[in-house]
mmCIF file of C-alpha atoms and ligand atoms in Angstrom:
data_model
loop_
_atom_site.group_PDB
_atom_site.id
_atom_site.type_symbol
_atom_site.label_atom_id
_atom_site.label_comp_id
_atom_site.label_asym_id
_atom_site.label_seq_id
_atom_site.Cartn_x
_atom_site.Cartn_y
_atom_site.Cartn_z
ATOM 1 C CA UNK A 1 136.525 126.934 175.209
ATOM 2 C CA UNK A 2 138.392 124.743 172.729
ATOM 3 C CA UNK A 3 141.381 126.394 172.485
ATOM 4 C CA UNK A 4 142.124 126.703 175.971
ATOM 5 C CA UNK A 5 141.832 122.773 175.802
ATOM 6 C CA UNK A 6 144.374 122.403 173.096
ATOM 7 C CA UNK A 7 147.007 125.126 174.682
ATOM 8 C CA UNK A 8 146.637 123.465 178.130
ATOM 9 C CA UNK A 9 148.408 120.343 176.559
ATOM 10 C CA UNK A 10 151.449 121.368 175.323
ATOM 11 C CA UNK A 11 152.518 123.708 177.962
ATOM 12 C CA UNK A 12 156.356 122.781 178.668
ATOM 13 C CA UNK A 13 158.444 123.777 181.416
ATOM 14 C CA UNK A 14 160.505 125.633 179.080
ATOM 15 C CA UNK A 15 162.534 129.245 180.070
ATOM 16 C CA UNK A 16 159.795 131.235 177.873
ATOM 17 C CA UNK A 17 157.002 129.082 180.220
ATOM 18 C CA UNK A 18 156.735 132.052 182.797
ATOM 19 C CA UNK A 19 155.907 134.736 180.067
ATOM 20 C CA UNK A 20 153.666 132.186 177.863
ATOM 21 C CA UNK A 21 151.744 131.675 181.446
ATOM 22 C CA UNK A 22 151.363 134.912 182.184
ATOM 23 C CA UNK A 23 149.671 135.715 178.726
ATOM 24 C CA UNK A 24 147.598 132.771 179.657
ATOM 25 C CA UNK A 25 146.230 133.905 182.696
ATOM 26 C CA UNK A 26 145.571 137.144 181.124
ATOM 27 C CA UNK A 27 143.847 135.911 178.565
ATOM 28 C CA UNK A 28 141.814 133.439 181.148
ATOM 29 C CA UNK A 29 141.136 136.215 183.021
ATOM 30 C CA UNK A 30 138.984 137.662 180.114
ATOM 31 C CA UNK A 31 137.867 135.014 179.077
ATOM 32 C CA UNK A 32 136.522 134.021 182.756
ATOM 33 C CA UNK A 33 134.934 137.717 182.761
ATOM 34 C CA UNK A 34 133.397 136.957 179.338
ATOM 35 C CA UNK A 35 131.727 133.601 180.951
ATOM 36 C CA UNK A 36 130.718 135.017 183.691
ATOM 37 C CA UNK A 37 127.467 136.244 182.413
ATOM 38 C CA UNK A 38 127.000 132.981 181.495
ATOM 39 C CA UNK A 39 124.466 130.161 183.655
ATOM 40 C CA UNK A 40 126.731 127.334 183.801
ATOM 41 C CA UNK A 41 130.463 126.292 182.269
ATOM 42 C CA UNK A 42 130.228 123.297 180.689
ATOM 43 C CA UNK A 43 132.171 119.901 182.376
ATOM 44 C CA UNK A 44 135.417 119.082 182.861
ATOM 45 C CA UNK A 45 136.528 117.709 179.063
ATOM 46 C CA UNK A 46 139.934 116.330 179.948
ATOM 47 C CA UNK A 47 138.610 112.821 182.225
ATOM 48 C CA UNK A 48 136.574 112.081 178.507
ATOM 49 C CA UNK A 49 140.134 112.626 176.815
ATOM 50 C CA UNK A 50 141.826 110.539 178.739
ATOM 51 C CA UNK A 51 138.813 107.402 178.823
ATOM 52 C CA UNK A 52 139.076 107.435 175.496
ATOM 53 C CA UNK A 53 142.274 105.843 174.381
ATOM 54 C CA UNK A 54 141.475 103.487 177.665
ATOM 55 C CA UNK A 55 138.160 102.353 176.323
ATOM 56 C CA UNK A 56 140.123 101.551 173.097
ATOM 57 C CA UNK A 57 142.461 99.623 174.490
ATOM 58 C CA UNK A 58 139.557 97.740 176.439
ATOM 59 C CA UNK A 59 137.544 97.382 172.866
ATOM 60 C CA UNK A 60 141.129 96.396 171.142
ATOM 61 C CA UNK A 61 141.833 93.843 173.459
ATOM 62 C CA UNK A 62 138.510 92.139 173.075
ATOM 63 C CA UNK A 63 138.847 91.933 169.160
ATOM 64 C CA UNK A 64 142.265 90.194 170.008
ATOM 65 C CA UNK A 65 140.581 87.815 171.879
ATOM 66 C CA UNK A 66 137.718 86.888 169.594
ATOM 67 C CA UNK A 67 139.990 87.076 166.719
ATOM 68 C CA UNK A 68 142.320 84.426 168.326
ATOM 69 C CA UNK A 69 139.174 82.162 168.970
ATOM 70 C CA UNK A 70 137.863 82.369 166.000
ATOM 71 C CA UNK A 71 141.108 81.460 164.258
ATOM 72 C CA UNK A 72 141.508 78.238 166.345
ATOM 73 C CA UNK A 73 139.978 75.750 164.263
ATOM 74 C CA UNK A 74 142.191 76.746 161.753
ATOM 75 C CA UNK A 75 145.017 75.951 164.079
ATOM 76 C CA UNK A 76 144.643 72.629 166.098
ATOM 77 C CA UNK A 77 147.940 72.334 167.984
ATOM 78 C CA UNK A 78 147.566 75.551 169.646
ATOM 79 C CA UNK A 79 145.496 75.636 172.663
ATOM 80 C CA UNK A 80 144.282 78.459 174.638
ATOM 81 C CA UNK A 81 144.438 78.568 178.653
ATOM 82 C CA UNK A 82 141.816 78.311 181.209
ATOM 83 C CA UNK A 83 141.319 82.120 181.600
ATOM 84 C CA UNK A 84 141.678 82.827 178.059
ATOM 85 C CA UNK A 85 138.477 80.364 177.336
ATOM 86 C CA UNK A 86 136.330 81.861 180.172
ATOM 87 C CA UNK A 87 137.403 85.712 179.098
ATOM 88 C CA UNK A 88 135.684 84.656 175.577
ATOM 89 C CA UNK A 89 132.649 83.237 177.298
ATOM 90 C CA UNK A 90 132.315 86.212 178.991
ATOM 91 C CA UNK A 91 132.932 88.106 176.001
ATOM 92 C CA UNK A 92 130.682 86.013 173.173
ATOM 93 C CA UNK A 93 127.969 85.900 175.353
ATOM 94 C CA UNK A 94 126.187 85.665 178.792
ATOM 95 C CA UNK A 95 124.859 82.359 178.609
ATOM 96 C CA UNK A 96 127.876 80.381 178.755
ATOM 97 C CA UNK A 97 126.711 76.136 178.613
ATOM 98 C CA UNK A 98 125.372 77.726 174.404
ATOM 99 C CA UNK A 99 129.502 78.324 173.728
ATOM 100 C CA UNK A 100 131.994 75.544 173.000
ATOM 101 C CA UNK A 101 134.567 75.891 175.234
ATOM 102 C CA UNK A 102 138.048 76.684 173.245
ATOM 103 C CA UNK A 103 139.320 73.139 174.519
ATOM 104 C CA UNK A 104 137.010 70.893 172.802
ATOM 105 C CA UNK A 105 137.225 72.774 169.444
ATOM 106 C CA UNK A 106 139.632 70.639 168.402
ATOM 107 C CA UNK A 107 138.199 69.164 165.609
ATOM 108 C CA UNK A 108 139.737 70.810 162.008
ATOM 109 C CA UNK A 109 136.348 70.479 160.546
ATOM 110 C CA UNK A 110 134.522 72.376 163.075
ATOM 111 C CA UNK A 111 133.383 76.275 161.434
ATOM 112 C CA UNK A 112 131.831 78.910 163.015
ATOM 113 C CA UNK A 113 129.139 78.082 162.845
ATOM 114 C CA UNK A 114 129.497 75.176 165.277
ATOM 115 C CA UNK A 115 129.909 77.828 168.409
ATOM 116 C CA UNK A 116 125.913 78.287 168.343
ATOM 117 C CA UNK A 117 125.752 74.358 169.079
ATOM 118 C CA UNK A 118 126.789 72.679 172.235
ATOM 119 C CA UNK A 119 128.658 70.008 172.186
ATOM 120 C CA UNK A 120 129.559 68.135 168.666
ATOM 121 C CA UNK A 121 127.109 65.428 169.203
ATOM 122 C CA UNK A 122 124.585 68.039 168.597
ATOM 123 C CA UNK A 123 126.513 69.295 166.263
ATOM 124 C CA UNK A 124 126.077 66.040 164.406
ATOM 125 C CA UNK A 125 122.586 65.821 164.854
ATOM 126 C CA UNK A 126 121.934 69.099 163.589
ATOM 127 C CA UNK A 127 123.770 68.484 160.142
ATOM 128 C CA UNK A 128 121.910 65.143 160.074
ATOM 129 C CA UNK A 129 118.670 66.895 160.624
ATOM 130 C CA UNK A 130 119.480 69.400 157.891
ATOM 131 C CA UNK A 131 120.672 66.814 155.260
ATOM 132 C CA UNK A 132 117.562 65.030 155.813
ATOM 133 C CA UNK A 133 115.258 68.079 155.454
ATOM 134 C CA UNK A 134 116.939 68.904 152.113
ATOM 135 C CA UNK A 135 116.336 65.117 150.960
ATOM 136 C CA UNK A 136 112.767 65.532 151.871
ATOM 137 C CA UNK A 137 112.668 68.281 150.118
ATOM 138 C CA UNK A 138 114.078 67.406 146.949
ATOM 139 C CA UNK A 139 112.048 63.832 147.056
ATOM 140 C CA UNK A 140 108.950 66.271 147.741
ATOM 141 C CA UNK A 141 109.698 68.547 144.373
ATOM 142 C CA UNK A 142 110.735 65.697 142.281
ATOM 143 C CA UNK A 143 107.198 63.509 143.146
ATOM 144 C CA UNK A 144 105.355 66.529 143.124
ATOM 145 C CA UNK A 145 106.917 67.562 139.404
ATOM 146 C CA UNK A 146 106.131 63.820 137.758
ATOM 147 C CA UNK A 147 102.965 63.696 139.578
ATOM 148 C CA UNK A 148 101.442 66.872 138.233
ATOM 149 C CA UNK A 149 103.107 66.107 134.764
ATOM 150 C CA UNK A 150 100.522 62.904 134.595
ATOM 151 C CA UNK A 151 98.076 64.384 136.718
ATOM 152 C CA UNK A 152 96.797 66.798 134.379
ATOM 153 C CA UNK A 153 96.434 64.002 131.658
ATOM 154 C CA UNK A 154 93.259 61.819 131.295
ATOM 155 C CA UNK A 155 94.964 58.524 129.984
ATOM 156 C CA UNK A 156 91.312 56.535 129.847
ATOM 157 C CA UNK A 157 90.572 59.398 127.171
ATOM 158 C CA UNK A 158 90.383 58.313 123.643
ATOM 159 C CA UNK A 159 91.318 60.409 120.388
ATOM 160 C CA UNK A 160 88.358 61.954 119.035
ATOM 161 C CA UNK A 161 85.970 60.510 116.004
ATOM 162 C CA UNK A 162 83.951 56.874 115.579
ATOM 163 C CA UNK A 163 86.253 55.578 112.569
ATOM 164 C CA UNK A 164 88.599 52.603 112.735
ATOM 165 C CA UNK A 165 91.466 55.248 112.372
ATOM 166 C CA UNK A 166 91.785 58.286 114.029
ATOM 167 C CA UNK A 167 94.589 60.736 114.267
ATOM 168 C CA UNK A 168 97.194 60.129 116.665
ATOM 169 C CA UNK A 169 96.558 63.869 118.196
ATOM 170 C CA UNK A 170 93.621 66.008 118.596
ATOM 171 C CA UNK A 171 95.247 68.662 117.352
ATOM 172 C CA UNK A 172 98.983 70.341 116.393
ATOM 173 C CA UNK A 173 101.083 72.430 114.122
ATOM 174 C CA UNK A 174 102.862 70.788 111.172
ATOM 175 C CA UNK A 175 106.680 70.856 111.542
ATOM 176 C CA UNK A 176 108.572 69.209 108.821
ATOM 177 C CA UNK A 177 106.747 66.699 106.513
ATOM 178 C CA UNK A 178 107.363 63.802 104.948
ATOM 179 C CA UNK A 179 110.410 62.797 102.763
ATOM 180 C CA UNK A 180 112.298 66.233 104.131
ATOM 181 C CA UNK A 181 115.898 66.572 104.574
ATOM 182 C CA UNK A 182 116.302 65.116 100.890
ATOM 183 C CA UNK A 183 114.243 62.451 101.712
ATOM 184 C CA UNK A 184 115.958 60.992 105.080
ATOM 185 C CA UNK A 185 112.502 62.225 107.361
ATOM 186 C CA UNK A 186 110.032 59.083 106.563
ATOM 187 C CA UNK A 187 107.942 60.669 109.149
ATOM 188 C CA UNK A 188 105.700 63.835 109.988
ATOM 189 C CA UNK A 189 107.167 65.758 112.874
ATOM 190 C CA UNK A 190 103.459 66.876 114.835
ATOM 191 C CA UNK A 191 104.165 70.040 116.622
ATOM 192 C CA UNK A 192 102.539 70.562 120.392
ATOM 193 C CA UNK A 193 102.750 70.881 123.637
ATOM 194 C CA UNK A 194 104.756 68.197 126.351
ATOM 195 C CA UNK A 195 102.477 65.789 127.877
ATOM 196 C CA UNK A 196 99.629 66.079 125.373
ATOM 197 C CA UNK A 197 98.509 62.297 125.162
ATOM 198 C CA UNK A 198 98.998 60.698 121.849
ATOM 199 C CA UNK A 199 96.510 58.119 120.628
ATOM 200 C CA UNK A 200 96.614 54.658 118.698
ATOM 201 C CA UNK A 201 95.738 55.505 115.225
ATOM 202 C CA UNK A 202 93.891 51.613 114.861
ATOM 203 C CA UNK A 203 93.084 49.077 116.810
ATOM 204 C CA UNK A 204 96.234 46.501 116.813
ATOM 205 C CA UNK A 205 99.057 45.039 118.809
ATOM 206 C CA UNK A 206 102.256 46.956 119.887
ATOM 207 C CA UNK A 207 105.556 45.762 118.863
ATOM 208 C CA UNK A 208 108.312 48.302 120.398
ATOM 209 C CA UNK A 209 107.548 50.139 123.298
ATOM 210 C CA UNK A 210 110.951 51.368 124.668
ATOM 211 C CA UNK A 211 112.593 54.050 126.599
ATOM 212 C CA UNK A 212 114.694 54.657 124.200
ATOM 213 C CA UNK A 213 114.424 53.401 120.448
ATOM 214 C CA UNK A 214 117.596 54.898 118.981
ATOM 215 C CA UNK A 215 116.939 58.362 117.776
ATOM 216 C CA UNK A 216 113.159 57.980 118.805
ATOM 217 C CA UNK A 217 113.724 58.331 122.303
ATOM 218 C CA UNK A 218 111.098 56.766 124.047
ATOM 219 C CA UNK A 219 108.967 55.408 120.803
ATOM 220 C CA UNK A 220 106.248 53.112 120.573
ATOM 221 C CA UNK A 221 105.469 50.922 117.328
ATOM 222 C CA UNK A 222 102.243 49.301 116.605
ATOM 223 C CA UNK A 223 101.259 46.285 114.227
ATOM 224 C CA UNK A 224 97.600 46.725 112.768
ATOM 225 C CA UNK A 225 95.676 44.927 109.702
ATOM 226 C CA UNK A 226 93.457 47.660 108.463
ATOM 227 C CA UNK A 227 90.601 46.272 106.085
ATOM 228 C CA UNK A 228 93.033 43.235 105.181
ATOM 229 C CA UNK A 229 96.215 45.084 105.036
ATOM 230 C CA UNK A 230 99.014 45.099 106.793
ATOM 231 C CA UNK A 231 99.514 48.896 108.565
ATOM 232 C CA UNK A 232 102.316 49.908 111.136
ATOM 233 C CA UNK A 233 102.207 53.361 112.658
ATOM 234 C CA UNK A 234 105.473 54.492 115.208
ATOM 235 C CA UNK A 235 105.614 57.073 117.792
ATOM 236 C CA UNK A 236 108.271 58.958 118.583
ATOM 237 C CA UNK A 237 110.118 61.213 121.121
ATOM 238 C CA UNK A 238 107.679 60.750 124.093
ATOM 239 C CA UNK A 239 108.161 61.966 127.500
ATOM 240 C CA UNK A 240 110.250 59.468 129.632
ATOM 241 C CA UNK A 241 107.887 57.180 131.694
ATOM 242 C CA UNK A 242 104.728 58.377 130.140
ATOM 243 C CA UNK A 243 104.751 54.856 128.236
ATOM 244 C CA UNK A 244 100.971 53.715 128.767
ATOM 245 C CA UNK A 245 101.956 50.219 126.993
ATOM 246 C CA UNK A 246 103.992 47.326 126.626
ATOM 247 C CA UNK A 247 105.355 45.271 123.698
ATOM 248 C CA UNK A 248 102.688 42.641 122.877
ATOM 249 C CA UNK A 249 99.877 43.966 124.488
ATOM 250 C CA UNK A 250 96.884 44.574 122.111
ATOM 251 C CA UNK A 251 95.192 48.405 121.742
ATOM 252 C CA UNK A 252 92.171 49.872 120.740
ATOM 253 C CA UNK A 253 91.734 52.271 118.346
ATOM 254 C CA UNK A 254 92.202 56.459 120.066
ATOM 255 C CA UNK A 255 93.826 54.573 123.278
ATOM 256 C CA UNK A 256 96.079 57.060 124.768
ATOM 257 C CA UNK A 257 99.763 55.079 124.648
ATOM 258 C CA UNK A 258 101.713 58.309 125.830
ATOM 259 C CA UNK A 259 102.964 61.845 126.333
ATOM 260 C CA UNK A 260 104.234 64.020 123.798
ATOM 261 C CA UNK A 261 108.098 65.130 124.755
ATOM 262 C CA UNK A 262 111.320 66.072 123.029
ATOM 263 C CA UNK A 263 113.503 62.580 123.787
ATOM 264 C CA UNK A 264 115.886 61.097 121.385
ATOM 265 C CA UNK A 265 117.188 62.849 118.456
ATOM 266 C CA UNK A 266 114.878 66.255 119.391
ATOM 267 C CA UNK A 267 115.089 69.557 119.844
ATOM 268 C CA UNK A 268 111.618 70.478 120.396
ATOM 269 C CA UNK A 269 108.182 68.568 121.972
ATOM 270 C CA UNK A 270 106.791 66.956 119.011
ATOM 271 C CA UNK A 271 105.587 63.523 117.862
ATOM 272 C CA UNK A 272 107.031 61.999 115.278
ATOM 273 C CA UNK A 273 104.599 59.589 113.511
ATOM 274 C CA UNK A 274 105.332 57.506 110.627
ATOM 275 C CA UNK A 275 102.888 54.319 108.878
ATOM 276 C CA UNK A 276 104.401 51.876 106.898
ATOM 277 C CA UNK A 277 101.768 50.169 104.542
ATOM 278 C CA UNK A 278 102.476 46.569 103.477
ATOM 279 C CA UNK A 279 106.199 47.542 104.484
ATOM 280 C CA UNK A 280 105.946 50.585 102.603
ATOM 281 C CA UNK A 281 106.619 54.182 104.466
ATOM 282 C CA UNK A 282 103.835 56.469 103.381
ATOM 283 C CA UNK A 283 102.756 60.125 103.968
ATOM 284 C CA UNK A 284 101.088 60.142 107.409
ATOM 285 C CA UNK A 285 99.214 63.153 106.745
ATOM 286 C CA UNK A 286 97.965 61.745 103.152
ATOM 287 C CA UNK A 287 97.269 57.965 104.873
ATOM 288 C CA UNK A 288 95.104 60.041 107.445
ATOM 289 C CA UNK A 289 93.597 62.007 105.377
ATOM 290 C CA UNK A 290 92.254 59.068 103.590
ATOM 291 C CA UNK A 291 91.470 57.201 106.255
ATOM 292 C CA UNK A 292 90.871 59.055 109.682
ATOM 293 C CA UNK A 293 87.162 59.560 111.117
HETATM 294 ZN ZN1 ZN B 301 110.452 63.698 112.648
#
């Protein structure tokens, strides 16, 4: 059935048409004998032939169109007629009052987008709406993140043991000791976790309590007098705002005065405790050693 299609076409009134036809008919004829046995011919294929390249042209036309609307914004002196703005309503969709009508887009900033919206003072209020929902959202995250970051601490806690000293944390991993780095570290650097509290090793009154103590970060120092002598113990690289006191206020002994973090000169959570006896730096570890219970 195909081929008889395809000859059909180009069939030219040429002097060798009479002859060509005649083999045509012919072969028709045969062909029409052959198909007679069979129930039913099949339907007429050249009308689908020909509504093909027509429903193209339809389809091709209606890209065009959207194309051209889509591309407005781009370009605001050129405005579309009347009929061209109701074909694309017709087009876009059914429901024409959701579609901005091709006149008002005028505005350069106006995307895509903007065609499921109305008119551009709902526009407006829909980018206002979403800006605030993001704020919301990122005031929600960052309360919820410094909130949970406290929460989880008991700051009425105090350090464990009955003595007069006590170790600034319950527990950690040694990092790098006293006099290291050819004798530069007058400190012990206490390995462990951000936001584990950090204790007052004695009773006394705090002297520096800062958010940022030069290469302490946020540090707190603390002035004591420890069975007649004169004892200062420093804190360094807490976590930012976890300061639990001030500069003259006076602390007890295990008092939790912050969180462990990695601020100042730091590259990982740890506090950094140094004691000064009589103006003297000494081993932490030794002086607790001695004198922690
Ligand atoms: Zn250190």
């Amino acid at each position: 059935m195909a081929e008889e299609n395809e000859t059909a076409y180009p069939v030219a009134p040429t002097t060798g048409s009479s002859r060509k036809a005649e083999r045509q008919r012919v072969a028709s004829s045969a062909k029409a004998v052959r198909a007679a046995d069979r129930p039913a011919p099949r339907p007429a294929r050249a009308p689908r032939r020909t509504a093909k390249p027509l429903r193209s042209l339809v389809i091709l036309t209606m890209v065009g169109g959207l194309v051209a609307t889509v591309a407005l914004p781009a370009y605001g002196a050129w405005r579309p007629t009347e009929a061209e703005a109701v074909t694309i309503q017709q087009l876009a969709n059914d429901n024409a009052q959701s579609l901005v009508v091709a006149s008002d887009a005028t505005n350069s900033t106006l995307n895509r987008e903007s065609y499921s919206a109305t008119t551009s003072e709902q526009i407006a209020k829909k980018k206002a709406q979403e800006a605030a929902a993001a704020r919301a959202k990122e005031l929600a995250a960052s309360v919820a993140s410094t909130t949970s970051q406290f929460a989880s601490v008991d700051l009425s806690m105090v350090a464990p043991g009955t003595g007069a000293v006590r170790w600034p944390l319950a527990s950690f991993t040694m990092g790098e000791g006293f006099g290291a780095r050819g004798g530069a570290h007058m400190g012990v650097d206490m390995l462990i976790g951000q936001g584990t509290p950090i204790y007052a090793a004695a009773a006394g009154v705090v002297r520096v309590s800062q958010e940022s103590f030069g290469g302490y970060g946020v540090a707190v120092t603390i002035d004591h007098v420890i069975n007649g002598v004169k004892v200062s113990t420093l804190y360094g690289h807490m976590t930012y705002g976890s300061r639990q006191v001030s500069s003259g206020q006076t602390v007890k002994v295990g008092q939790v005065i912050g969180l462990v973090g990695s601020t100042g000169r730091s590259t990982a959570n740890h506090l950094h405790f140094e004691v000064m006896v009589n103006g003297g730096h000494v081993n932490p570890i030794s002086w607790l050693n001695a004198n922690a219970g």
